[in-house]
Coordinates of C-alpha atoms in Angstrom, one line a residue:
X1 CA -6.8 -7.0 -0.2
X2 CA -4.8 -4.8 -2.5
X3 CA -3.5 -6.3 -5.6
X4 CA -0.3 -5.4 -7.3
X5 CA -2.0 -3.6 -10.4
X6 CA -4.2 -1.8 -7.2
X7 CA -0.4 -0.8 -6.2
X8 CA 0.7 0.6 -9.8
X9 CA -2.5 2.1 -10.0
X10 CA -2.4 4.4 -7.1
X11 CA 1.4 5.5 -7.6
X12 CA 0.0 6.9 -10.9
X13 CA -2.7 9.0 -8.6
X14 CA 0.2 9.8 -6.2
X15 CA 2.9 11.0 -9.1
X16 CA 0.2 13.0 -10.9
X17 CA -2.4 14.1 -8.1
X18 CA -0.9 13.4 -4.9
X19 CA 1.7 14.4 -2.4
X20 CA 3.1 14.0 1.2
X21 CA 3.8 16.2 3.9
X22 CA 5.0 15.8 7.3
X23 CA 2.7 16.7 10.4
X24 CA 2.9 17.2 13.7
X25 CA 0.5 16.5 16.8
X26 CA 0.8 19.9 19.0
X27 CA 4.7 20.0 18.1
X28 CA 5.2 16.7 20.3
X29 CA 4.1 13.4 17.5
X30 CA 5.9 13.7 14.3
X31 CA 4.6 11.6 11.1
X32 CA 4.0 11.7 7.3
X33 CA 0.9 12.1 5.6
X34 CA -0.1 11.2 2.3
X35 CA -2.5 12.9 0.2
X36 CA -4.6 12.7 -3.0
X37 CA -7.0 15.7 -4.1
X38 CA -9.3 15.1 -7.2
X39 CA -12.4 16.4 -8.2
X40 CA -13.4 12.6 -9.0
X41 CA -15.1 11.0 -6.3
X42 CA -15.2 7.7 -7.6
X43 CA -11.7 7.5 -7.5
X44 CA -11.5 8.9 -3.9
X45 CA -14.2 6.1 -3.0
X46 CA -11.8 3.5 -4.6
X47 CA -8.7 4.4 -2.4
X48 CA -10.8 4.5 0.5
X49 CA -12.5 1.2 0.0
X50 CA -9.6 -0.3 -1.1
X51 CA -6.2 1.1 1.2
X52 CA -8.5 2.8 4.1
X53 CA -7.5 6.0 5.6
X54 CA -9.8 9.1 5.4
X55 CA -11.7 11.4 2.8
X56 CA -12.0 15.1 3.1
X57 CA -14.1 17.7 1.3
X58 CA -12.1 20.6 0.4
X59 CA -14.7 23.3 -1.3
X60 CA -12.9 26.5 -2.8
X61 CA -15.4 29.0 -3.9
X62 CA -13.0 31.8 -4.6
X63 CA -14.6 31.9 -8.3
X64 CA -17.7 30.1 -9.9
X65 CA -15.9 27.6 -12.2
X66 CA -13.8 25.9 -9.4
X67 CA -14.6 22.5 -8.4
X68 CA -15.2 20.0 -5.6
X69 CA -12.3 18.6 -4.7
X70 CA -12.0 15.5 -2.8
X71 CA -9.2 14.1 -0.7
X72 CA -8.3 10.8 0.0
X73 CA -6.0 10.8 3.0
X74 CA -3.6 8.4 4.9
X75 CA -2.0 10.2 8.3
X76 CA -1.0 7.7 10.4
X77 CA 2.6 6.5 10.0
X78 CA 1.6 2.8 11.0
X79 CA -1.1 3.0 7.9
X80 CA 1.4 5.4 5.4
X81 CA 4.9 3.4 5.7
X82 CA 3.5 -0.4 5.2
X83 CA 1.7 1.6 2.1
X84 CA 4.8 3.0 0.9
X85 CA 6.6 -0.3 1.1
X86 CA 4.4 -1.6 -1.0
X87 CA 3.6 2.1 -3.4
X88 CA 7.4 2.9 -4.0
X89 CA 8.1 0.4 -6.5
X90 CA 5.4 2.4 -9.3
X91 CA 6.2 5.5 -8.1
X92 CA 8.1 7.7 -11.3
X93 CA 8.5 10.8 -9.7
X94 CA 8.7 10.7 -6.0

C-alpha cells in the first residue's frame, strides 16, 4: 500500500522525469497514459512494485554514450485517474 511520502515521492519523478499523453485503442478507446523514463532501474522497479502498471525498455543507439532508459508506465484510465487523485496534490508543475 502506497504511503503519502510514496505519493510526494513520485510527483517529484512525474514533474522532473515524467509526462502524460493521451492514447487511443484503433481510434475507438480513448485514455491517458502516464509515463516515467529514467536510466535508473531501481527507481523504475520501485514504481512498479509499489503503484503497478508496466515497465518498458526503450534502447536508443543513435550514438555510443546514450543510455538505457527505462519506463515505468500506467495506461489504463481505471489504474491512472485513482493515481492522479491521489499524485495531484505533490505535483509542482503539472
Amino acid at each position: 500500500m502506497a504511503t503519502k511520502e510514496d505519493y510526494a515521492y513520485v510527483a517529484g519523478l512525474i514533474d522532473g522525469e515524467g509526462c502524460f499523453y493521451g492514447a487511443t485503442d484503433h481510434g475507438v478507446n480513448k485514455t491517458i497514459h502516464l509515463c516515467v523514463q529514467m536510466v535508473d532501474k531501481e527507481i523504475i522497479d520501485w514504481l512498479f512494485n509499489t503503484f503497478g502498471g508496466h515497465i518498458y525498455i526503450k534502447s536508443e543507439n543513435r550514438k555510443p554514450h546514450y543510455h538505457q532508459k527505462w519506463c515505468w508506465y500506467l495506461t489504463k484510465a481505471e489504474d491512472v485517474v485513482p493515481f492522479l487523485k491521489k499524485a495531484i496534490p505533490y505535483l509542482k508543475l503539472k
